[in-house]
PDB file of C-alpha atoms in Angstrom:
ATOM      1  CA  MET A  20      52.048  31.562   9.403  1.00  0.00           C
ATOM      2  CA  ASP A  21      52.177  28.535  11.578  1.00  0.00           C
ATOM      3  CA  THR A  22      48.587  27.623  12.493  1.00  0.00           C
ATOM      4  CA  LYS A  23      49.104  24.189  15.167  1.00  0.00           C
ATOM      5  CA  LYS A  24      48.105  24.851  17.825  1.00  0.00           C
ATOM      6  CA  VAL A  25      49.341  24.861  21.475  1.00  0.00           C
ATOM      7  CA  TRP A  26      48.545  22.252  24.038  1.00  0.00           C
ATOM      8  CA  PHE A  27      48.795  22.413  27.446  1.00  0.00           C
ATOM      9  CA  VAL A  28      48.633  18.658  28.837  1.00  0.00           C
ATOM     10  CA  THR A  29      48.665  17.354  32.642  1.00  0.00           C
ATOM     11  CA  GLY A  30      49.437  14.329  33.791  1.00  0.00           C
ATOM     12  CA  ALA A  31      52.232  13.276  30.677  1.00  0.00           C
ATOM     13  CA  SER A  32      55.180  11.213  31.744  1.00  0.00           C
ATOM     14  CA  LYS A  33      52.942   7.840  31.260  1.00  0.00           C
ATOM     15  CA  GLY A  34      49.543   6.161  29.883  1.00  0.00           C
ATOM     16  CA  LEU A  35      47.624   8.793  27.480  1.00  0.00           C
ATOM     17  CA  GLY A  36      48.995  11.512  28.546  1.00  0.00           C
ATOM     18  CA  LEU A  37      52.481  10.149  26.872  1.00  0.00           C
ATOM     19  CA  SER A  38      50.792   8.597  23.722  1.00  0.00           C
ATOM     20  CA  LEU A  39      48.965  11.954  22.953  1.00  0.00           C
ATOM     21  CA  ILE A  40      52.321  14.443  23.788  1.00  0.00           C
ATOM     22  CA  LYS A  41      54.460  11.502  21.685  1.00  0.00           C
ATOM     23  CA  ARG A  42      52.254  12.059  18.840  1.00  0.00           C
ATOM     24  CA  LEU A  43      51.431  15.416  19.225  1.00  0.00           C
ATOM     25  CA  LEU A  44      55.179  16.393  18.585  1.00  0.00           C
ATOM     26  CA  LYS A  45      55.165  13.448  15.986  1.00  0.00           C
ATOM     27  CA  GLU A  46      52.423  16.083  14.088  1.00  0.00           C
ATOM     28  CA  GLY A  47      53.791  19.586  14.561  1.00  0.00           C
ATOM     29  CA  TYR A  48      52.121  21.226  17.446  1.00  0.00           C
ATOM     30  CA  LYS A  49      53.744  22.857  20.129  1.00  0.00           C
ATOM     31  CA  VAL A  50      53.510  21.109  23.503  1.00  0.00           C
ATOM     32  CA  ALA A  51      53.237  22.365  26.978  1.00  0.00           C
ATOM     33  CA  ALA A  52      53.429  19.236  29.233  1.00  0.00           C
ATOM     34  CA  THR A  53      53.029  18.143  33.196  1.00  0.00           C
ATOM     35  CA  SER A  54      54.167  15.903  35.620  1.00  0.00           C
ATOM     36  CA  ARG A  55      55.848  16.132  38.863  1.00  0.00           C
ATOM     37  CA  THR A  56      59.314  15.782  38.281  1.00  0.00           C
ATOM     38  CA  ILE A  57      60.810  17.082  35.284  1.00  0.00           C
ATOM     39  CA  GLU A  58      63.401  14.191  34.373  1.00  0.00           C
ATOM     40  CA  SER A  59      60.336  11.689  33.223  1.00  0.00           C
ATOM     41  CA  LEU A  60      59.122  13.619  30.675  1.00  0.00           C
ATOM     42  CA  GLU A  61      62.931  14.683  29.072  1.00  0.00           C
ATOM     43  CA  LYS A  62      63.290  10.882  29.848  1.00  0.00           C
ATOM     44  CA  GLU A  63      60.905  10.137  27.616  1.00  0.00           C
ATOM     45  CA  ILE A  64      60.720  13.004  25.165  1.00  0.00           C
ATOM     46  CA  GLY A  65      64.704  14.330  24.905  1.00  0.00           C
ATOM     47  CA  ALA A  66      64.826  17.872  24.434  1.00  0.00           C
ATOM     48  CA  SER A  67      62.620  20.325  21.630  1.00  0.00           C
ATOM     49  CA  ALA A  68      61.981  24.086  20.713  1.00  0.00           C
ATOM     50  CA  SER A  69      58.490  22.478  20.926  1.00  0.00           C
ATOM     51  CA  PHE A  70      58.226  20.916  24.313  1.00  0.00           C
ATOM     52  CA  LEU A  71      57.983  22.819  27.397  1.00  0.00           C
ATOM     53  CA  PRO A  72      58.545  20.221  30.362  1.00  0.00           C
ATOM     54  CA  LEU A  73      57.035  21.184  33.602  1.00  0.00           C
ATOM     55  CA  GLU A  74      57.637  20.126  36.618  1.00  0.00           C
ATOM     56  CA  VAL A  75      53.586  21.029  38.574  1.00  0.00           C
ATOM     57  CA  ASN A  76      51.709  19.753  41.380  1.00  0.00           C
ATOM     58  CA  ILE A  77      48.320  20.718  39.979  1.00  0.00           C
ATOM     59  CA  THR A  78      47.364  20.432  44.051  1.00  0.00           C
ATOM     60  CA  ASP A  79      48.824  23.684  44.323  1.00  0.00           C
ATOM     61  CA  GLU A  80      47.207  26.814  42.788  1.00  0.00           C
ATOM     62  CA  LYS A  81      50.710  28.534  42.188  1.00  0.00           C
ATOM     63  CA  SER A  82      52.436  25.642  40.657  1.00  0.00           C
ATOM     64  CA  VAL A  83      49.836  25.370  38.201  1.00  0.00           C
ATOM     65  CA  SER A  84      49.916  29.371  37.443  1.00  0.00           C
ATOM     66  CA  THR A  85      53.647  29.381  36.976  1.00  0.00           C
ATOM     67  CA  ALA A  86      53.394  26.502  34.366  1.00  0.00           C
ATOM     68  CA  ILE A  87      50.270  27.929  32.905  1.00  0.00           C
ATOM     69  CA  ALA A  88      52.599  31.529  32.940  1.00  0.00           C
ATOM     70  CA  LYS A  89      55.709  29.907  31.182  1.00  0.00           C
ATOM     71  CA  THR A  90      53.381  28.178  28.754  1.00  0.00           C
ATOM     72  CA  ILE A  91      52.144  31.083  26.870  1.00  0.00           C
ATOM     73  CA  GLU A  92      55.786  33.532  27.690  1.00  0.00           C
ATOM     74  CA  THR A  93      57.662  30.289  25.528  1.00  0.00           C
ATOM     75  CA  PHE A  94      54.339  29.577  22.751  1.00  0.00           C
ATOM     76  CA  GLY A  95      52.546  32.489  22.823  1.00  0.00           C
ATOM     77  CA  GLY A  96      48.556  31.300  24.406  1.00  0.00           C
ATOM     78  CA  ILE A  97      47.469  28.029  24.588  1.00  0.00           C
ATOM     79  CA  ASP A  98      44.557  26.580  22.687  1.00  0.00           C
ATOM     80  CA  VAL A  99      44.077  23.214  23.788  1.00  0.00           C
ATOM     81  CA  VAL A 100      43.901  22.546  27.245  1.00  0.00           C
ATOM     82  CA  VAL A 101      43.892  19.073  28.403  1.00  0.00           C
ATOM     83  CA  ASN A 102      43.427  17.549  31.905  1.00  0.00           C
ATOM     84  CA  ASN A 103      44.532  14.347  32.283  1.00  0.00           C
ATOM     85  CA  ALA A 104      45.622  14.066  34.992  1.00  0.00           C
ATOM     86  CA  GLY A 105      45.216  12.009  38.855  1.00  0.00           C
ATOM     87  CA  TYR A 106      45.235   8.265  39.883  1.00  0.00           C
ATOM     88  CA  GLY A 107      42.292   5.527  39.989  1.00  0.00           C
ATOM     89  CA  GLN A 108      41.402   4.560  44.506  1.00  0.00           C
ATOM     90  CA  LEU A 109      39.881   1.351  45.133  1.00  0.00           C
ATOM     91  CA  GLY A 110      38.604   0.631  48.740  1.00  0.00           C
ATOM     92  CA  THR A 111      35.161   0.739  49.273  1.00  0.00           C
ATOM     93  CA  LEU A 112      33.567   3.348  50.664  1.00  0.00           C
ATOM     94  CA  GLU A 113      33.544   1.698  54.594  1.00  0.00           C
ATOM     95  CA  GLU A 114      37.369   1.106  54.148  1.00  0.00           C
ATOM     96  CA  LEU A 115      38.338   4.156  52.217  1.00  0.00           C
ATOM     97  CA  SER A 116      39.867   6.521  55.332  1.00  0.00           C
ATOM     98  CA  ASP A 117      38.413   9.978  54.991  1.00  0.00           C
ATOM     99  CA  ARG A 118      42.424  11.308  54.497  1.00  0.00           C
ATOM    100  CA  GLU A 119      42.301   8.886  51.334  1.00  0.00           C
ATOM    101  CA  ALA A 120      39.328   9.730  50.143  1.00  0.00           C
ATOM    102  CA  ARG A 121      40.329  13.781  50.469  1.00  0.00           C
ATOM    103  CA  GLU A 122      43.670  13.436  48.199  1.00  0.00           C
ATOM    104  CA  ASN A 123      42.032  11.610  45.834  1.00  0.00           C
ATOM    105  CA  PHE A 124      38.989  14.192  45.006  1.00  0.00           C
ATOM    106  CA  GLU A 125      42.388  16.661  45.136  1.00  0.00           C
ATOM    107  CA  THR A 126      44.177  15.404  43.050  1.00  0.00           C
ATOM    108  CA  ASN A 127      41.096  14.271  40.433  1.00  0.00           C
ATOM    109  CA  VAL A 128      38.582  17.277  41.016  1.00  0.00           C
ATOM    110  CA  PHE A 129      40.520  19.977  42.427  1.00  0.00           C
ATOM    111  CA  GLY A 130      43.217  19.227  40.521  1.00  0.00           C
ATOM    112  CA  LEU A 131      41.660  19.503  37.270  1.00  0.00           C
ATOM    113  CA  LEU A 132      39.814  23.415  38.497  1.00  0.00           C
ATOM    114  CA  ASN A 133      42.917  24.511  39.478  1.00  0.00           C
ATOM    115  CA  VAL A 134      44.148  24.565  35.983  1.00  0.00           C
ATOM    116  CA  MET A 135      40.666  25.647  34.463  1.00  0.00           C
ATOM    117  CA  ARG A 136      40.246  28.512  36.920  1.00  0.00           C
ATOM    118  CA  ASN A 137      43.848  29.650  36.146  1.00  0.00           C
ATOM    119  CA  VAL A 138      44.055  28.616  32.416  1.00  0.00           C
ATOM    120  CA  MET A 139      39.724  30.570  31.459  1.00  0.00           C
ATOM    121  CA  PRO A 140      41.623  33.974  32.131  1.00  0.00           C
ATOM    122  CA  HIS A 141      43.993  32.990  28.957  1.00  0.00           C
ATOM    123  CA  LEU A 142      41.305  32.107  26.903  1.00  0.00           C
ATOM    124  CA  ARG A 143      38.663  34.408  28.125  1.00  0.00           C
ATOM    125  CA  GLU A 144      40.862  36.894  27.125  1.00  0.00           C
ATOM    126  CA  ARG A 145      41.123  35.255  23.100  1.00  0.00           C
ATOM    127  CA  LYS A 146      37.563  34.344  22.982  1.00  0.00           C
ATOM    128  CA  SER A 147      38.442  31.014  21.896  1.00  0.00           C
ATOM    129  CA  GLY A 148      39.960  27.650  23.567  1.00  0.00           C
ATOM    130  CA  HIS A 149      38.930  24.047  24.081  1.00  0.00           C
ATOM    131  CA  ILE A 150      39.557  22.283  27.374  1.00  0.00           C
ATOM    132  CA  ILE A 151      39.371  18.640  27.144  1.00  0.00           C
ATOM    133  CA  ASN A 152      38.774  16.515  30.852  1.00  0.00           C
ATOM    134  CA  LEU A 153      39.298  12.771  31.357  1.00  0.00           C
ATOM    135  CA  SER A 154      36.830  11.136  32.910  1.00  0.00           C
ATOM    136  CA  SER A 155      36.383   7.840  32.739  1.00  0.00           C
ATOM    137  CA  ILE A 156      33.447   5.233  31.946  1.00  0.00           C
ATOM    138  CA  ALA A 157      33.377   5.131  35.711  1.00  0.00           C
ATOM    139  CA  GLY A 158      32.147   8.730  36.156  1.00  0.00           C
ATOM    140  CA  PHE A 159      28.926   7.322  33.856  1.00  0.00           C
ATOM    141  CA  LEU A 160      28.305   3.853  35.263  1.00  0.00           C
ATOM    142  CA  GLY A 161      29.289   3.631  38.431  1.00  0.00           C
ATOM    143  CA  ALA A 162      28.277  -0.214  39.163  1.00  0.00           C
ATOM    144  CA  PHE A 163      32.425  -1.547  39.838  1.00  0.00           C
ATOM    145  CA  PRO A 164      32.631  -2.146  43.990  1.00  0.00           C
ATOM    146  CA  GLY A 165      35.343  -0.928  45.086  1.00  0.00           C
ATOM    147  CA  TRP A 166      35.459   2.052  43.197  1.00  0.00           C
ATOM    148  CA  GLY A 167      33.104   3.965  45.111  1.00  0.00           C
ATOM    149  CA  ILE A 168      35.463   7.469  46.171  1.00  0.00           C
ATOM    150  CA  TYR A 169      37.205   7.037  42.014  1.00  0.00           C
ATOM    151  CA  ASN A 170      33.573   6.850  40.727  1.00  0.00           C
ATOM    152  CA  ALA A 171      33.086  10.142  42.357  1.00  0.00           C
ATOM    153  CA  THR A 172      35.708  11.775  41.693  1.00  0.00           C
ATOM    154  CA  LYS A 173      34.892  10.911  37.568  1.00  0.00           C
ATOM    155  CA  PHE A 174      31.816  12.019  37.720  1.00  0.00           C
ATOM    156  CA  ALA A 175      32.452  15.236  39.619  1.00  0.00           C
ATOM    157  CA  VAL A 176      35.097  15.839  36.444  1.00  0.00           C
ATOM    158  CA  ALA A 177      31.464  15.507  34.442  1.00  0.00           C
ATOM    159  CA  GLY A 178      30.170  17.636  36.127  1.00  0.00           C
ATOM    160  CA  LEU A 179      31.597  20.346  36.118  1.00  0.00           C
ATOM    161  CA  THR A 180      32.353  19.611  32.539  1.00  0.00           C
ATOM    162  CA  GLU A 181      28.966  20.374  31.684  1.00  0.00           C
ATOM    163  CA  ALA A 182      27.710  23.375  33.843  1.00  0.00           C
ATOM    164  CA  PHE A 183      31.721  24.627  32.530  1.00  0.00           C
ATOM    165  CA  SER A 184      30.582  23.749  28.808  1.00  0.00           C
ATOM    166  CA  ALA A 185      27.117  25.861  29.240  1.00  0.00           C
ATOM    167  CA  GLU A 186      29.018  29.256  31.344  1.00  0.00           C
ATOM    168  CA  ALA A 187      31.684  29.418  28.643  1.00  0.00           C
ATOM    169  CA  ALA A 188      29.487  28.354  25.613  1.00  0.00           C
ATOM    170  CA  SER A 189      29.039  32.986  24.220  1.00  0.00           C
ATOM    171  CA  LEU A 190      33.133  33.340  25.492  1.00  0.00           C
ATOM    172  CA  GLY A 191      34.230  30.729  22.527  1.00  0.00           C
ATOM    173  CA  ILE A 192      35.831  28.047  24.406  1.00  0.00           C
ATOM    174  CA  LYS A 193      34.478  24.977  24.043  1.00  0.00           C
ATOM    175  CA  ALA A 194      34.342  22.117  27.011  1.00  0.00           C
ATOM    176  CA  THR A 195      34.793  18.135  25.790  1.00  0.00           C
ATOM    177  CA  ILE A 196      34.251  14.744  28.565  1.00  0.00           C
ATOM    178  CA  VAL A 197      36.393  12.098  27.634  1.00  0.00           C
ATOM    179  CA  TYR A 198      35.193   8.639  29.205  1.00  0.00           C
ATOM    180  CA  PRO A 199      37.719   6.416  28.361  1.00  0.00           C
ATOM    181  CA  GLY A 200      37.112   2.664  28.782  1.00  0.00           C
ATOM    182  CA  TYR A 201      40.427   0.532  29.396  1.00  0.00           C
ATOM    183  CA  PHE A 202      43.719   1.163  27.329  1.00  0.00           C
ATOM    184  CA  LYS A 203      46.613  -0.742  27.696  1.00  0.00           C
ATOM    185  CA  THR A 204      48.323   1.464  29.676  1.00  0.00           C
ATOM    186  CA  ASN A 205      49.755   1.505  33.266  1.00  0.00           C
ATOM    187  CA  PHE A 206      46.597   2.994  34.584  1.00  0.00           C
ATOM    188  CA  LEU A 207      46.176  -0.319  36.067  1.00  0.00           C
ATOM    189  CA  LEU A 208      49.737  -0.415  37.952  1.00  0.00           C
ATOM    190  CA  GLN A 209      50.686   0.298  40.791  1.00  0.00           C
ATOM    191  CA  GLY A 210      51.554   4.689  41.052  1.00  0.00           C
ATOM    192  CA  SER A 211      48.609   4.674  39.449  1.00  0.00           C
ATOM    193  CA  LEU A 212      46.853   2.918  41.167  1.00  0.00           C
ATOM    194  CA  ARG A 213      45.891   3.101  44.827  1.00  0.00           C
ATOM    195  CA  LEU A 214      44.994   0.321  46.797  1.00  0.00           C
ATOM    196  CA  ALA A 215      42.605   0.867  50.627  1.00  0.00           C
ATOM    197  CA  GLU A 216      45.221   0.674  53.209  1.00  0.00           C
ATOM    198  CA  HIS A 217      42.557  -0.937  55.194  1.00  0.00           C
ATOM    199  CA  PRO A 218      40.893  -3.326  53.702  1.00  0.00           C
ATOM    200  CA  ILE A 219      38.276  -5.536  55.047  1.00  0.00           C
ATOM    201  CA  ALA A 220      37.934  -8.819  53.871  1.00  0.00           C
ATOM    202  CA  ASP A 221      33.514  -9.117  54.126  1.00  0.00           C
ATOM    203  CA  TYR A 222      32.956  -6.939  51.503  1.00  0.00           C
ATOM    204  CA  ILE A 223      33.754 -10.151  48.376  1.00  0.00           C
ATOM    205  CA  GLU A 224      32.238  -8.216  45.594  1.00  0.00           C
ATOM    206  CA  ALA A 225      35.202  -5.510  45.816  1.00  0.00           C
ATOM    207  CA  ARG A 226      37.848  -8.028  45.986  1.00  0.00           C
ATOM    208  CA  ASN A 227      36.072  -9.992  44.005  1.00  0.00           C
ATOM    209  CA  LEU A 228      36.633  -7.284  41.392  1.00  0.00           C
ATOM    210  CA  GLU A 229      39.943  -6.179  41.966  1.00  0.00           C
ATOM    211  CA  GLU A 230      41.393 -10.135  41.568  1.00  0.00           C
ATOM    212  CA  ILE A 231      39.757  -9.864  38.182  1.00  0.00           C
ATOM    213  CA  HIS A 232      41.409  -6.760  37.336  1.00  0.00           C
ATOM    214  CA  ASP A 233      45.211  -8.035  38.128  1.00  0.00           C
ATOM    215  CA  THR A 234      44.820 -11.465  36.577  1.00  0.00           C
ATOM    216  CA  GLN A 235      41.837 -10.946  33.712  1.00  0.00           C
ATOM    217  CA  ILE A 236      42.218  -7.526  32.507  1.00  0.00           C
ATOM    218  CA  ILE A 237      45.861  -6.266  32.861  1.00  0.00           C
ATOM    219  CA  GLY A 238      47.746  -7.294  29.884  1.00  0.00           C
ATOM    220  CA  ASN A 239      43.938  -7.879  27.710  1.00  0.00           C
ATOM    221  CA  GLN A 240      42.652  -4.301  27.708  1.00  0.00           C
ATOM    222  CA  PRO A 241      41.219  -3.353  24.368  1.00  0.00           C
ATOM    223  CA  GLY A 242      42.396   0.811  23.840  1.00  0.00           C
ATOM    224  CA  ASP A 243      45.271   1.032  22.290  1.00  0.00           C
ATOM    225  CA  PRO A 244      47.811   4.236  23.851  1.00  0.00           C
ATOM    226  CA  GLU A 245      48.350   5.475  19.764  1.00  0.00           C
ATOM    227  CA  LYS A 246      44.770   5.427  18.556  1.00  0.00           C
ATOM    228  CA  ALA A 247      43.462   7.056  21.492  1.00  0.00           C
ATOM    229  CA  ALA A 248      46.269  10.265  20.836  1.00  0.00           C
ATOM    230  CA  LEU A 249      45.197  10.498  17.818  1.00  0.00           C
ATOM    231  CA  ALA A 250      41.526  10.420  18.231  1.00  0.00           C
ATOM    232  CA  PHE A 251      42.284  13.616  20.837  1.00  0.00           C
ATOM    233  CA  ILE A 252      43.644  14.922  18.608  1.00  0.00           C
ATOM    234  CA  GLN A 253      40.687  14.618  15.745  1.00  0.00           C
ATOM    235  CA  LEU A 254      38.678  15.729  18.682  1.00  0.00           C
ATOM    236  CA  ALA A 255      40.463  19.860  18.582  1.00  0.00           C
ATOM    237  CA  GLU A 256      40.609  19.988  15.494  1.00  0.00           C
ATOM    238  CA  ASN A 257      36.563  19.917  15.165  1.00  0.00           C
ATOM    239  CA  GLU A 258      34.920  23.109  14.753  1.00  0.00           C
ATOM    240  CA  GLN A 259      31.797  21.145  16.261  1.00  0.00           C
ATOM    241  CA  PRO A 260      33.711  18.885  18.698  1.00  0.00           C
ATOM    242  CA  PRO A 261      31.238  16.731  21.547  1.00  0.00           C
ATOM    243  CA  LEU A 262      30.405  17.368  25.044  1.00  0.00           C
ATOM    244  CA  HIS A 263      30.315  13.655  25.479  1.00  0.00           C
ATOM    245  CA  PHE A 264      32.746  11.458  24.034  1.00  0.00           C
ATOM    246  CA  PHE A 265      32.486   7.897  24.928  1.00  0.00           C
ATOM    247  CA  MET A 266      36.636   6.252  23.414  1.00  0.00           C
ATOM    248  CA  GLY A 267      37.123   2.629  23.204  1.00  0.00           C
ATOM    249  CA  SER A 268      34.075   0.099  22.764  1.00  0.00           C
ATOM    250  CA  ASP A 269      34.334  -0.977  25.406  1.00  0.00           C
ATOM    251  CA  SER A 270      32.847   2.884  27.255  1.00  0.00           C
ATOM    252  CA  PHE A 271      30.871   2.836  24.096  1.00  0.00           C
ATOM    253  CA  GLY A 272      29.115  -0.075  25.425  1.00  0.00           C
ATOM    254  CA  MET A 273      28.467   0.771  28.593  1.00  0.00           C
ATOM    255  CA  ALA A 274      27.567   3.955  28.241  1.00  0.00           C
ATOM    256  CA  GLY A 275      24.345   2.039  25.819  1.00  0.00           C
ATOM    257  CA  ASN A 276      23.638  -0.480  28.486  1.00  0.00           C
ATOM    258  CA  LYS A 277      23.525   2.474  31.463  1.00  0.00           C
ATOM    259  CA  ILE A 278      21.403   4.949  28.826  1.00  0.00           C
ATOM    260  CA  GLN A 279      19.171   1.870  28.174  1.00  0.00           C
ATOM    261  CA  LEU A 280      19.128   0.985  32.146  1.00  0.00           C
ATOM    262  CA  LEU A 281      17.503   4.908  32.889  1.00  0.00           C
ATOM    263  CA  GLN A 282      15.226   5.068  29.740  1.00  0.00           C
ATOM    264  CA  ASN A 283      13.478   1.485  31.550  1.00  0.00           C
ATOM    265  CA  ALA A 284      14.089   3.549  34.784  1.00  0.00           C
ATOM    266  CA  LEU A 285      11.785   6.665  33.281  1.00  0.00           C
ATOM    267  CA  ASN A 286       9.243   4.075  31.574  1.00  0.00           C
ATOM    268  CA  GLU A 287       8.024   1.793  34.553  1.00  0.00           C
ATOM    269  CA  ASN A 288       8.253   4.773  37.181  1.00  0.00           C
ATOM    270  CA  GLU A 289       6.980   8.101  34.610  1.00  0.00           C
ATOM    271  CA  ALA A 290       3.441   8.342  36.827  1.00  0.00           C
ATOM    272  CA  LEU A 291       4.807   7.606  39.869  1.00  0.00           C
ATOM    273  CA  SER A 292       7.648  10.027  38.728  1.00  0.00           C
ATOM    274  CA  LYS A 293       4.112  13.055  37.682  1.00  0.00           C
ATOM    275  CA  SER A 294       2.229  11.816  40.884  1.00  0.00           C
ATOM    276  CA  THR A 295       4.532  14.566  43.183  1.00  0.00           C
ATOM    277  CA  ASP A 296       3.621  17.350  41.134  1.00  0.00           C
ATOM    278  CA  PHE A 297       1.235  20.013  42.219  1.00  0.00           C
ATOM    279  CA  GLU A 298      -2.516  19.238  41.274  1.00  0.00           C
ATOM    280  CA  LYS A 299      -3.866  21.490  37.827  1.00  0.00           C
TER     281      LYS A 299
END
């Protein structure tokens, strides 16, 4: 009897998604993988009875529902969903147009919701499953000038996943938020990262951080995508997977610093915080 889980992975033609599906197939799992073009997946993976490449626009609910139905028809079910599709949008809050901001939310948040909404009837019926949503360390620590809209999308992913975890607990469905740090993928390259169409020179901090990413961080990311793939599998095979998982030593360290800042703020303002209650 085949007890290997069936995985449904979005944004799988490059980056962490591609590393993950390659490892999954090597380990004998069945994998449905989505991308904007099937050609990009077929070029990277080739043909296999365990592999179902799917051309999907995650912002189109019909496209998503069709892909999920085809996966269930092909493999008999879905056990693990990895919402990995998304892109980075750089630009300060003033610089980015309404269209640029909304497009980033449309993909990073509402595209992810399309997948969750359409896979849930199947998972509810089975009373099992695990949804792994990719946030970012920028979805926990927002102090990156010029990353505000992207940060906001990833904070939103974390928030909705926390709520989902509470909603789905009695249904036997698990959820994990993954907060990756910097991994040596093409995320910081053109195609996965968009710059503001109309930059404003006054924003020195944002321009400096863009330059640092371009000249110092690209090529020197500490995270290994192959090890990340193994971590995803370990999360999915865990009987009690964590709700929050900070992936990479840089993410782990930055999260610890943020937690300490929050604890300090609580301690320093305890009296003022509690002064707003009604008198007992």
